[in-house]
Short mmCIF file of C-alpha atoms and ligand atoms in Angstrom, two decimals:
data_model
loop_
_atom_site.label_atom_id
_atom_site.label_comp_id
_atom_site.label_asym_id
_atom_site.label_seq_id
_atom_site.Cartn_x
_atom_site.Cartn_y
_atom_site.Cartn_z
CA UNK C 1 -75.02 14.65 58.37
CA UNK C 2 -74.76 17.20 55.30
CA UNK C 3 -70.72 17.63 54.32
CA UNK C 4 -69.39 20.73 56.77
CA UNK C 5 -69.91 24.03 54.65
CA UNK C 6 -66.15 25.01 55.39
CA UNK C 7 -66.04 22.55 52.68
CA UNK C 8 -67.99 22.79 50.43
CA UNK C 9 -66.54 23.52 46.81
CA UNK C 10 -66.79 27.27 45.66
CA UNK C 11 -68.03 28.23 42.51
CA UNK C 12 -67.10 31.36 40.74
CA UNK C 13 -68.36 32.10 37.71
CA UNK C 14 -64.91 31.35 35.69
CA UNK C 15 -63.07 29.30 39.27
CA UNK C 16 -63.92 26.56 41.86
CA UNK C 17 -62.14 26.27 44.75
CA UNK C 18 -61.96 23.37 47.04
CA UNK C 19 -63.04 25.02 50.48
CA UNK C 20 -64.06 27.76 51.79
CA UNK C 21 -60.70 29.52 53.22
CA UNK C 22 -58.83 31.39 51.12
CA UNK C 23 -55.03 32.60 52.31
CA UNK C 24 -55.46 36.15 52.35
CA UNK C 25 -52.49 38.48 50.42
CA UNK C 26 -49.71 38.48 52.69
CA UNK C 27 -45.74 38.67 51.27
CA UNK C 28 -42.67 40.21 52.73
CA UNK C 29 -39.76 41.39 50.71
CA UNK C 30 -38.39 37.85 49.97
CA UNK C 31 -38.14 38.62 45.81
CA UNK C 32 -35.09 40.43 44.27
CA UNK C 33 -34.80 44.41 44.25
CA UNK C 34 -35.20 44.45 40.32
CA UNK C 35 -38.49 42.94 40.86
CA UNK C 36 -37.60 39.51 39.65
CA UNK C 37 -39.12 36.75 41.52
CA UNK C 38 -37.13 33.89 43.34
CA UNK C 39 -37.28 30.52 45.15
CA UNK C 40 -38.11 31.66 48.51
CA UNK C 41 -41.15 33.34 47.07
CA UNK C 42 -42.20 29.71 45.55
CA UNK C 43 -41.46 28.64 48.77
CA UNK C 44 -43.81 30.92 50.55
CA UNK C 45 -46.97 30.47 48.98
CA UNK C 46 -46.30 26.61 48.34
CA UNK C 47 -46.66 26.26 52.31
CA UNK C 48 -49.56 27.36 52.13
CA UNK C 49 -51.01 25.06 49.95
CA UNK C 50 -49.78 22.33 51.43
CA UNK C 51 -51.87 23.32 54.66
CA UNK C 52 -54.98 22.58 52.58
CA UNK C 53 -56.68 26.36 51.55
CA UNK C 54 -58.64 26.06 48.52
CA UNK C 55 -57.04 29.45 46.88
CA UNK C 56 -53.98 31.74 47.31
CA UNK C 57 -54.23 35.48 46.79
CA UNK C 58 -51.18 36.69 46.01
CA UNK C 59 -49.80 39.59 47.99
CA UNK C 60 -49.29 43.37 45.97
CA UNK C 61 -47.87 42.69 42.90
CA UNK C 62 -47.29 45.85 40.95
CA UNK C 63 -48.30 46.18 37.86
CA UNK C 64 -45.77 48.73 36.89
CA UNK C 65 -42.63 49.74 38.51
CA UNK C 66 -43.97 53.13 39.80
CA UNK C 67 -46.75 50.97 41.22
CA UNK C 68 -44.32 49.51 43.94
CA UNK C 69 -44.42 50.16 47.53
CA UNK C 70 -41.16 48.55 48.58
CA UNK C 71 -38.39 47.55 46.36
CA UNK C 72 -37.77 43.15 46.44
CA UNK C 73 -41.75 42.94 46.04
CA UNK C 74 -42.22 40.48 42.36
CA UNK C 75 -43.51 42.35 39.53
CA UNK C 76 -45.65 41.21 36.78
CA UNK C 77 -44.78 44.96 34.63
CA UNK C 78 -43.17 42.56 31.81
CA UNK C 79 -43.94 39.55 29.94
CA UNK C 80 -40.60 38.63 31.26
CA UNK C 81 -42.11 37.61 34.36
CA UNK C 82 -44.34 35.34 33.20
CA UNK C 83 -42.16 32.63 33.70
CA UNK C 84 -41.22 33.41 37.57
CA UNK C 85 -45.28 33.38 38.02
CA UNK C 86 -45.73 30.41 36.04
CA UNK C 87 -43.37 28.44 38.74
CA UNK C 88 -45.74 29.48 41.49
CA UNK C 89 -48.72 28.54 39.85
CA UNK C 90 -47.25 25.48 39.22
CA UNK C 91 -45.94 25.15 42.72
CA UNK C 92 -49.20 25.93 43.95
CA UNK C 93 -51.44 23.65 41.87
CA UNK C 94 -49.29 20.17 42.81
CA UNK C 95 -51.15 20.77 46.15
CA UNK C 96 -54.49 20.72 44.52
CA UNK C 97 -55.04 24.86 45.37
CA UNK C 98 -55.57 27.44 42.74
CA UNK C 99 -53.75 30.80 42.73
CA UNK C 100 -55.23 34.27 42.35
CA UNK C 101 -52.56 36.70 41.67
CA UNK C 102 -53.36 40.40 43.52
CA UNK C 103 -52.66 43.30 40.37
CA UNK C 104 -51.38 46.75 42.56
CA UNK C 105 -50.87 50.11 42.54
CA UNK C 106 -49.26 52.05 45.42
CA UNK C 107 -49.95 55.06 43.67
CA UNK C 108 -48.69 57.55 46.55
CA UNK C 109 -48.91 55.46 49.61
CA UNK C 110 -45.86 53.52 49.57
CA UNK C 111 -43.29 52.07 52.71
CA UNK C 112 -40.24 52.51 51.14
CA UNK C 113 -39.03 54.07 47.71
CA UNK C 114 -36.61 52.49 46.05
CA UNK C 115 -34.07 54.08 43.37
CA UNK C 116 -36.50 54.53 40.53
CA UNK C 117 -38.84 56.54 41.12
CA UNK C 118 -38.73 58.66 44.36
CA UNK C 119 -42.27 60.42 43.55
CA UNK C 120 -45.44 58.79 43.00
CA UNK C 121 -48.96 58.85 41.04
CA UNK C 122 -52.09 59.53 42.56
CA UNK C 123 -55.48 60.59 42.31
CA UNK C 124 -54.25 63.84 44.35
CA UNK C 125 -50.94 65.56 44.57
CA UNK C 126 -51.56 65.36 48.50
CA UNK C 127 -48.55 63.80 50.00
CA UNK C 128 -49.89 60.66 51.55
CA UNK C 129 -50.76 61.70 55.26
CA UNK C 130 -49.02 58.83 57.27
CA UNK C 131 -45.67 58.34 56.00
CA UNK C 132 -45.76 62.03 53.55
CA UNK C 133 -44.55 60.30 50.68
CA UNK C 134 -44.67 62.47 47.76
CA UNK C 135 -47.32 62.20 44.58
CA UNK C 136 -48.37 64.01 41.27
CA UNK C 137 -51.82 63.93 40.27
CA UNK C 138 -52.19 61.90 37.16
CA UNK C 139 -53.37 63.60 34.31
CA UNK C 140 -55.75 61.56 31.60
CA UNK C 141 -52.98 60.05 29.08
CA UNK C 142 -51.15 58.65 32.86
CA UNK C 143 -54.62 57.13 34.06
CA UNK C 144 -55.31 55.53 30.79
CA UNK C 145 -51.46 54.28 30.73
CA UNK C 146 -52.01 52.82 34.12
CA UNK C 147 -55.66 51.56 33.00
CA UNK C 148 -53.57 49.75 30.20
CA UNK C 149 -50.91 48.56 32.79
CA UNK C 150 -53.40 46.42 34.63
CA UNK C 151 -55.02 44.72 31.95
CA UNK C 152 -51.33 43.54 30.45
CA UNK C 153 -51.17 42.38 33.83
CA UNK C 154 -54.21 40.14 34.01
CA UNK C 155 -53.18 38.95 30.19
CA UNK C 156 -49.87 38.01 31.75
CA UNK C 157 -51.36 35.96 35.11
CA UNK C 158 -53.54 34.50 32.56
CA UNK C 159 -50.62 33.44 29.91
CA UNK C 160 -48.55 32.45 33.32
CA UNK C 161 -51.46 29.65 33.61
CA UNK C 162 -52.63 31.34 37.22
CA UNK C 163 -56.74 30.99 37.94
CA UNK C 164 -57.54 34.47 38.26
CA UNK C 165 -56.78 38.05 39.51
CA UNK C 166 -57.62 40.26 41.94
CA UNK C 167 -57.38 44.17 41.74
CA UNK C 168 -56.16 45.66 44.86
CA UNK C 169 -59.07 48.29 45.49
CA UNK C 170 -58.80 48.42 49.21
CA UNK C 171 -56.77 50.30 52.03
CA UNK C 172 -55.44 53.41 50.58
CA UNK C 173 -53.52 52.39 47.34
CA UNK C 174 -54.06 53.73 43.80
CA UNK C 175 -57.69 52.45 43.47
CA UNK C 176 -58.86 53.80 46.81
CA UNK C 177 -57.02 56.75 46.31
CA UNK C 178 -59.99 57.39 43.61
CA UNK C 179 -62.82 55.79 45.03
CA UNK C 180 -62.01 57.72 48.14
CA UNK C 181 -63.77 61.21 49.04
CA UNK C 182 -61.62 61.46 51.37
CA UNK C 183 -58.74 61.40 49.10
CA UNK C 184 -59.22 61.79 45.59
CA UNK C 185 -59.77 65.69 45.16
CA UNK C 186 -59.98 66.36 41.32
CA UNK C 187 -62.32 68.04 39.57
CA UNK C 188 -62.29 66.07 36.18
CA UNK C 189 -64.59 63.21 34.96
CA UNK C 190 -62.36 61.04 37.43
CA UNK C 191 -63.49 63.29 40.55
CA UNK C 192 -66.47 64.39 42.84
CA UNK C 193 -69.19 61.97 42.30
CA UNK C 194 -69.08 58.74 43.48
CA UNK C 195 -69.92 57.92 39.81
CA UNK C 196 -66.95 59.57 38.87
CA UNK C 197 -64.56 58.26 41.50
CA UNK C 198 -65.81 55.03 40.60
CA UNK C 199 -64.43 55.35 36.93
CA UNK C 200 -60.91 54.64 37.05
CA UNK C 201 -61.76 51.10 38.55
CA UNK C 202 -64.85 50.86 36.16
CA UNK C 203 -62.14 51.42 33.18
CA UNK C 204 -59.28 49.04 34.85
CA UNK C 205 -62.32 46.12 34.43
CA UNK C 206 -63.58 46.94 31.49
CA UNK C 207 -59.88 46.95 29.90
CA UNK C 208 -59.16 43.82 31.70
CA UNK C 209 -62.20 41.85 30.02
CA UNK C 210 -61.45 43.60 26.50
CA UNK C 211 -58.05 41.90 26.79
CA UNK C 212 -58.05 38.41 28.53
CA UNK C 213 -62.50 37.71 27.92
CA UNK C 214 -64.98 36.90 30.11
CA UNK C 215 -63.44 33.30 31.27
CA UNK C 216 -61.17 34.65 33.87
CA UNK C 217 -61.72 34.80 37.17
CA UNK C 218 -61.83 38.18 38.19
CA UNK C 219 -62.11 39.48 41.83
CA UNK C 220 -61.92 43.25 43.37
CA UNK C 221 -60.63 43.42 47.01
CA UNK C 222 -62.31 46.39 48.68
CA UNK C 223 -62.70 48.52 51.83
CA UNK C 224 -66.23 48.59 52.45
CA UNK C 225 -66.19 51.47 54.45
CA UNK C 226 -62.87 54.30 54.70
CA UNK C 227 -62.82 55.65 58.18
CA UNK C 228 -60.03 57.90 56.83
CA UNK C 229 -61.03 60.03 60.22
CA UNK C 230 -59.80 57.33 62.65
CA UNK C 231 -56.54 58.49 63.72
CA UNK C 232 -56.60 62.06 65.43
CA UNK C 233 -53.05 62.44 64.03
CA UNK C 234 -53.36 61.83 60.88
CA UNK C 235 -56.80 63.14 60.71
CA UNK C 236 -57.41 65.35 57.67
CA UNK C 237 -61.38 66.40 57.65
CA UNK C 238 -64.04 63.91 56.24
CA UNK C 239 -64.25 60.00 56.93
CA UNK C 240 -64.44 58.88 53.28
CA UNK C 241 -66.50 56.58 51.58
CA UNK C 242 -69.52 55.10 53.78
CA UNK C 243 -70.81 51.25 53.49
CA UNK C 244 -73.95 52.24 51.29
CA UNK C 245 -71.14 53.95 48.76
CA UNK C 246 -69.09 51.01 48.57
CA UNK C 247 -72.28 48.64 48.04
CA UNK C 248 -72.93 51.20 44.92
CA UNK C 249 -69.51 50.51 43.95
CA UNK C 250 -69.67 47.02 44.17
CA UNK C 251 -73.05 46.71 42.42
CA UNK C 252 -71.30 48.73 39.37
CA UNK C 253 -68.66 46.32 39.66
CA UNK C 254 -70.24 43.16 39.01
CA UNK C 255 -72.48 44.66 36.20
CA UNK C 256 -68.66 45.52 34.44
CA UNK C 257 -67.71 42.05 34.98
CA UNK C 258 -66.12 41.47 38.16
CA UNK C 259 -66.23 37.50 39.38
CA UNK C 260 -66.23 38.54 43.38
CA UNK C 261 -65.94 40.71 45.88
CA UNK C 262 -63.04 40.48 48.40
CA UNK C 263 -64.49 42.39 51.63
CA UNK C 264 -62.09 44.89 54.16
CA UNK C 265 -61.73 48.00 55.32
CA UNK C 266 -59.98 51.62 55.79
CA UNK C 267 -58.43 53.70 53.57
CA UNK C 268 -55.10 53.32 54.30
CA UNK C 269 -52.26 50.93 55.39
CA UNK C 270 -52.01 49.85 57.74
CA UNK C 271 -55.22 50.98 59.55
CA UNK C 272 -56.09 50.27 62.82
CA UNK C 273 -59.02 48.51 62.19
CA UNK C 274 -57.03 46.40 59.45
CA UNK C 275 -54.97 43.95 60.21
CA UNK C 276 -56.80 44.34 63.75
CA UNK C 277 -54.58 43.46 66.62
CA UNK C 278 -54.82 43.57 70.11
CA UNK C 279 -51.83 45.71 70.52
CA UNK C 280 -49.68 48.33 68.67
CA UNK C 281 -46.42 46.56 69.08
CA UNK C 282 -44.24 49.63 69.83
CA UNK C 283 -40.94 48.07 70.36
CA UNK C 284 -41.03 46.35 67.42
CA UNK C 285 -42.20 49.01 65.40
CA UNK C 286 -39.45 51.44 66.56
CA UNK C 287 -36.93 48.50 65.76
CA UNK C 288 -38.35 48.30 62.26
CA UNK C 289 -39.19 51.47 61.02
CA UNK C 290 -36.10 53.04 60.84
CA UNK C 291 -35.64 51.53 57.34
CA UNK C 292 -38.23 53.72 56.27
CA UNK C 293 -36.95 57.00 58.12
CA UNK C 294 -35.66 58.64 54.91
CA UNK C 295 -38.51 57.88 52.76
CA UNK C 296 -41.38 60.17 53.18
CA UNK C 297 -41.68 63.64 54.58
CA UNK C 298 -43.37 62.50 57.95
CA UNK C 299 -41.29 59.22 58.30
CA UNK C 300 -38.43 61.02 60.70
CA UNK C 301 -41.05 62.82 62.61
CA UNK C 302 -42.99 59.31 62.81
CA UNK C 303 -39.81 57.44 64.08
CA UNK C 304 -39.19 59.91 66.68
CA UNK C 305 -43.25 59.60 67.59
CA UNK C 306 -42.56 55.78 68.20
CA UNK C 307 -40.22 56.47 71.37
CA UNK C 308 -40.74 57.11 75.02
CA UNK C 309 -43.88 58.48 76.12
CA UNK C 310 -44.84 59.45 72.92
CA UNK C 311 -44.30 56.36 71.78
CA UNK C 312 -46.56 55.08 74.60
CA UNK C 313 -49.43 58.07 73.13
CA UNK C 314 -49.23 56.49 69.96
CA UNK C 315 -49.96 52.92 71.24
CA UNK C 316 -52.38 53.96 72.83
CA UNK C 317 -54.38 56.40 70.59
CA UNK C 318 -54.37 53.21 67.74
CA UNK C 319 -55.55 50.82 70.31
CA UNK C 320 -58.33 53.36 71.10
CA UNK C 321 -58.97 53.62 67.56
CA UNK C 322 -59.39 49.98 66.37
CA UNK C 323 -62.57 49.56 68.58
CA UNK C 324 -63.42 46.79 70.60
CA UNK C 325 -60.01 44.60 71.11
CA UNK C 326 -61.95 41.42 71.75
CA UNK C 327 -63.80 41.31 68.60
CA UNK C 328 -61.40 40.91 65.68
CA UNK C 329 -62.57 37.68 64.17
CA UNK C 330 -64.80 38.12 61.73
CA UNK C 331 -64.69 42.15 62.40
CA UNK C 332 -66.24 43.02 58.98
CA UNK C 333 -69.13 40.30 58.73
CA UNK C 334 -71.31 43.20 59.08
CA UNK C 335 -69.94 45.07 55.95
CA UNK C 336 -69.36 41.39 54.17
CA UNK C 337 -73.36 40.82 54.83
CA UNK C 338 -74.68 44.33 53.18
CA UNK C 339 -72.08 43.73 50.09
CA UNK C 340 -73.57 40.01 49.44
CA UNK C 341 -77.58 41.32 49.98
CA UNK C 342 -76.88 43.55 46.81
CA UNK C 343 -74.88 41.96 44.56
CA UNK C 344 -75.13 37.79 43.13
CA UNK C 345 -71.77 37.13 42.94
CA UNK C 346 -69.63 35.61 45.99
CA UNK C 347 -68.12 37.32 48.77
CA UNK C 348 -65.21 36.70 50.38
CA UNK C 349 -64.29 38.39 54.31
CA UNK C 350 -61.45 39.24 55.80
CA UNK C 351 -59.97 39.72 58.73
CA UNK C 352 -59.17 37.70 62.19
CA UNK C 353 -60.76 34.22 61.02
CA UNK C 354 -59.19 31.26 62.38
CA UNK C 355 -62.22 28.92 64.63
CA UNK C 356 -64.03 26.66 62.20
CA UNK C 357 -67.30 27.25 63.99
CA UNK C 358 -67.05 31.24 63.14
CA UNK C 359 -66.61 30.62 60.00
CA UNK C 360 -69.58 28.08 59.62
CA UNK C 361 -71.57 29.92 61.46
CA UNK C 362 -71.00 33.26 59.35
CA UNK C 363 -71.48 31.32 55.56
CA UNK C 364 -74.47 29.53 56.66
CA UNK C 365 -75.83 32.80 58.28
CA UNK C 366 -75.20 34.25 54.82
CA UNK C 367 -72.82 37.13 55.19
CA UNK C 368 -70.69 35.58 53.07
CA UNK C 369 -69.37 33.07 50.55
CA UNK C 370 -66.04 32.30 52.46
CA UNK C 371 -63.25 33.97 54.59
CA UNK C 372 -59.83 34.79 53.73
CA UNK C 373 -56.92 34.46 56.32
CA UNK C 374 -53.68 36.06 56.17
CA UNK C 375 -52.02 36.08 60.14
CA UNK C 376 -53.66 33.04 61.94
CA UNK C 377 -52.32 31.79 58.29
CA UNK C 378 -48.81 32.39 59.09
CA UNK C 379 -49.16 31.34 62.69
CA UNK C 380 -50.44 28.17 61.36
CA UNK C 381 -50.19 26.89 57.47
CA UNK C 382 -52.22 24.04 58.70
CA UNK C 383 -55.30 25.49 60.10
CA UNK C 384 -57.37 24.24 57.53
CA UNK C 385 -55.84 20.41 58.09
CA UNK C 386 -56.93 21.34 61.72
CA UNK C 387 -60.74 22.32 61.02
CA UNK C 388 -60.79 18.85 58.84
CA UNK C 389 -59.78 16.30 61.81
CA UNK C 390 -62.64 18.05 63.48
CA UNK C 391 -60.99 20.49 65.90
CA UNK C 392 -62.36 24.24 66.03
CA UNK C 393 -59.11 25.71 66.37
CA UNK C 394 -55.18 25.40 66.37
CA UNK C 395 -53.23 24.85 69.82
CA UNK C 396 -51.46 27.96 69.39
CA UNK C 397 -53.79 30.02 67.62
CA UNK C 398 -52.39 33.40 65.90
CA UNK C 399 -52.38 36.19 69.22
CA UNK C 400 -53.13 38.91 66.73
CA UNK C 401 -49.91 40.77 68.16
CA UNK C 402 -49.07 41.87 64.62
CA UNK C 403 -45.81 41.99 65.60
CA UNK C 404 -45.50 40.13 61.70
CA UNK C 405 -46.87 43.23 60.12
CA UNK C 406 -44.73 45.95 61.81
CA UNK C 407 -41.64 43.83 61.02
CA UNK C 408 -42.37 43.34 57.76
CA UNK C 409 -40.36 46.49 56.39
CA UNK C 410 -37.50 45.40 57.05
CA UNK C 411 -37.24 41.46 58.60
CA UNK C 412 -38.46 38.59 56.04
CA UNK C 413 -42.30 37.91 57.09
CA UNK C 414 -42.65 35.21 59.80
CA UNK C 415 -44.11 34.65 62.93
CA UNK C 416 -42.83 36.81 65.41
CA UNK C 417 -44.61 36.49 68.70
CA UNK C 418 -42.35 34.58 70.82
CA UNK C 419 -45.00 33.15 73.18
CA UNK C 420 -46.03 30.58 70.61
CA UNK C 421 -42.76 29.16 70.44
CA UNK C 422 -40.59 27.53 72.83
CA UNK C 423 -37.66 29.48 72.14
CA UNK C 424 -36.82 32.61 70.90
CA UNK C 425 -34.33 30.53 68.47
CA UNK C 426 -37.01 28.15 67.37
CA UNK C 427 -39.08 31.14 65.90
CA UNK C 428 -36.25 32.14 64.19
CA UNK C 429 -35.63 28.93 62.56
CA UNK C 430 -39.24 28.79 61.60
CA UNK C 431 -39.53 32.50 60.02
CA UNK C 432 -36.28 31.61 58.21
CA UNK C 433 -37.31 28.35 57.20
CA UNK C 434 -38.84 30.51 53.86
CA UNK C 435 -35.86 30.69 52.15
CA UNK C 436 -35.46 26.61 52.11
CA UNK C 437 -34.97 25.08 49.96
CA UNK C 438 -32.71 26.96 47.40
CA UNK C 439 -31.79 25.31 44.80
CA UNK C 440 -28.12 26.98 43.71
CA UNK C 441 -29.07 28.85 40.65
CA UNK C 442 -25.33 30.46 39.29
CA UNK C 443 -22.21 30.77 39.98
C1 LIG M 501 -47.70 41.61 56.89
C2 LIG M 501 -48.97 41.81 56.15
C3 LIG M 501 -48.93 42.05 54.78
C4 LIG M 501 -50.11 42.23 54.06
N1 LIG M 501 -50.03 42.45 52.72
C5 LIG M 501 -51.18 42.63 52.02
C6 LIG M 501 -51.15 42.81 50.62
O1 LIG M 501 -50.07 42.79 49.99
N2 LIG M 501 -52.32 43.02 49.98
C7 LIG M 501 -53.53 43.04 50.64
O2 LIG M 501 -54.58 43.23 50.02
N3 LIG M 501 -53.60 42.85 51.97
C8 LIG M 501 -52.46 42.63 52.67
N4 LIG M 501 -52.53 42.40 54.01
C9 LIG M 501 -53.88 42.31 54.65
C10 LIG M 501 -54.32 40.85 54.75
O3 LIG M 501 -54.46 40.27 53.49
C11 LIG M 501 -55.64 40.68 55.50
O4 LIG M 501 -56.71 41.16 54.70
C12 LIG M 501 -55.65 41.36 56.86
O5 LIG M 501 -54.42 41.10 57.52
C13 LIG M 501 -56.78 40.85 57.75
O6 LIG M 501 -56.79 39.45 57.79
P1 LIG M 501 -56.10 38.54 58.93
O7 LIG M 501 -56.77 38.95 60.23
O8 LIG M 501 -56.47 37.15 58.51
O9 LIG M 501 -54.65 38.82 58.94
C14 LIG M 501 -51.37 42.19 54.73
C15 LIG M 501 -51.41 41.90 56.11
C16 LIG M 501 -50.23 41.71 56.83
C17 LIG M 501 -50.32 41.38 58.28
S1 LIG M 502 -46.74 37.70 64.78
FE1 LIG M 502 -47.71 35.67 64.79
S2 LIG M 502 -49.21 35.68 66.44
FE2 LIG M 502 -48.64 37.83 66.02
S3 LIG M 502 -50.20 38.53 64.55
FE3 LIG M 502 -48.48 37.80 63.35
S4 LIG M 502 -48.92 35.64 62.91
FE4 LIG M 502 -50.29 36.28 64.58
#
């Protein structure tokens, strides 16, 4: 019998990865507020590759400080990080997986601000619609500055001996925010035609190959289609770029240079169609957002929105919105399967995949190279030790509650569905399990 495709080696044009799962960018605020890196951090994405994926893609890591979204998020702004990442990598690559660090922009969509820079950049000077956090519109010498920003930051991953990097082009941050019709509104050689909106991404690769070569791997993640119209509420006129847009894009992309093509969706975060879940959890939102209430103009308003009936409104109009609440694994196949017919170079899906035969069955169909996974990830490191003693899925597969992603704000990331657990204080001893060990660095 031919060797199970789930494990096949990968081969990227500069990278080759042992399987075919990937741990999707997931991180809470475990670094320090200076954007420093530290042990639990190392700790975090070494568990990972322990449970046997073939790559790690880092979570947002800003490539400037006004790129942040929340403060305690590592940086690589400075050569002086190149150290901190350098741990990781190394941390990483003892369990025979490669690491792919995620370069980011929040540009205006942020969670919480942090002391140094209350206003942010953007395509737009729109506040973001969500949370209303406040922008400026960039003007040329900021976009070529930022252009700059993320090729320093590729140079860095590359001097910090990591396998690649991955620009975050997806759900609503600074790259979206000018691919986006529905969001980027200028009227320069940065705005209107999808050509144009295109640029600033166009530039960002072209910068990065002028400064680290061709021999890096180099991989854009992207929303394949907006739906910026999703949410009544938040609704603000047209649904943004379509699928046959984004295929342009990514066509232009690999002809600049890019490696791969990292497939989601929506133009914000977080969307309900990305993470999908099966729920809004609206307890644990309320609980958690009220670190955010003073950040943006709508975040007071928001908190308020979370409670009561309202609160129950809200739940339901997202549920309502993510589609069909029984088909989240392997939700953007379809999207993953138009991307790979038009370009050569691999795709990679995300969202919901955690049964082996999904994913076999949706490589070998073709509508994609391989699948990343960031929540049935954190619900089990070990799912990919699972698929190889031959079962199709974990005992206590991930519930999709996302009850991790609305605590993430302000709890460390974890697990947080209590079913899976026996107790309510054995979750807790798993989610802080991060910050072990810790080796005593000072005095
Ligand atoms: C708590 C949380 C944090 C995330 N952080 C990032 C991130 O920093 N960058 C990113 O591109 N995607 C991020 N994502 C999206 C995931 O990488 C992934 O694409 C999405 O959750 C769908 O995959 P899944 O169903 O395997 O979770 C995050 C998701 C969650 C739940
Ligand atoms: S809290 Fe746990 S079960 Fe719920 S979505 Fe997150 S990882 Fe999955």
């Amino acid at each position: 019998m031919p060797q199970d495709i789930v494990f096949h080696p990968l081969a990227f044009r500069n990278l080759t990865v042992k399987n075919r799962v990937l741990r999707s960018n997931i991180s809470g605020r475990f670094d320090n507020y200076d954007g420093s890196g530290n042990q639990a951090r190392i700790n975090w994405e070494a568990s990972f590759a322990k449970g046997g994926v073939g790559a790690i893609i880092s979570s947002f890591v800003p490539v400037h400080l006004r790129g942040r979204i929340v403060p305690n998020y590592a940086m690589i702004d400075h050569d002086s990080r190149i150290p901190f990442w350098r741990k990781v990598g190394e941390a990483v690559h003892a369990h025979d997986c490669k690491y792919i660090l995620q370069l980011s922009h929040g540009g205006r969509q942020r969670d919480v601000n942090g002391i140094e820079y209350p206003v942010g950049l953007s395509s737009t000077d729109k506040s973001d619609p969500v949370h209303g956090f406040r922008c400026e519109r960039m003007t040329i010498p900021q976009i070529k500055d930022v252009v700059q920003s993320f090729a320093e930051g590729a140079r860095r991953a590359r001097e910090a001996g990591l396998d690649g990097v991955e620009l975050h082009g997806a759900n609503g941050y600074l790259i979206t925010q000018f691919l986006s019709s529905a969001i980027n509104d200028r009227t320069d050689e940065y705005g209107g035609s999808l050509e144009n909106r295109a640029r600033f991404v166009l530039d960002i690769v072209r910068a990065i190959r002028a400064r680290v070569g061709n021999d890096f791997h180099l991989q854009m993640k992207i929303s394949a289609v907006d739906h910026d119209d999703v949410l009544a509420l938040f609704k603000r006129g047209p649904s943004g770029n379509t699928l046959a847009e984004s295929v342009q894009v990514c066509r232009w992309l690999e002809q600049a240079g890019v490696d791969a093509i990292h497939v989601s969706t929506g133009s914000f975060f977080p969307h309900p169609m990305n993470p999908k879940g099966k729920d809004l959890p609206i307890e644990d939102l309320e609980r958690a957002y009220d670190a955010m209430i003073s950040s943006g103009e709508r975040t007071f308003l928001n908190y308020l929105l979370f409670r009561g009936v309202t609160g129950r409104i809200a739940r339901r109009a997202w549920n309502d919105a993510a589609g069909d609440l029984d088909a989240i694994e392997g939700a953007n196949l379809p999207e993953a399967r138009a991307i790979k017919q038009a370009v050569t170079i691999p795709v990679i899906c995300t969202g919901g995949f955690q049964t082996a035969s999904v994913i076999r069955a949706a490589i070998t169909r073709g509508d994609c190279d391989a699948v990343s996974a960031a929540r049935p990830l954190v619900a089990n490191r070990d799912l990919v030790q699972i698929f190889a003693r031959g079962d199709d899925r974990a005992a206590r597969p991930c519930t999709y509650c996302n009850k991790c992603l609305v605590n993430v704000v302000e709890n460390p990331l974890g697990c947080y569905d209590e079913t899976r657990f026996a107790s309510r204080d054995e979750m807790v001893r798993q989610i802080m399990s991060v910050f072990e060990p810790q080796p005593f660095q000072g005095v």
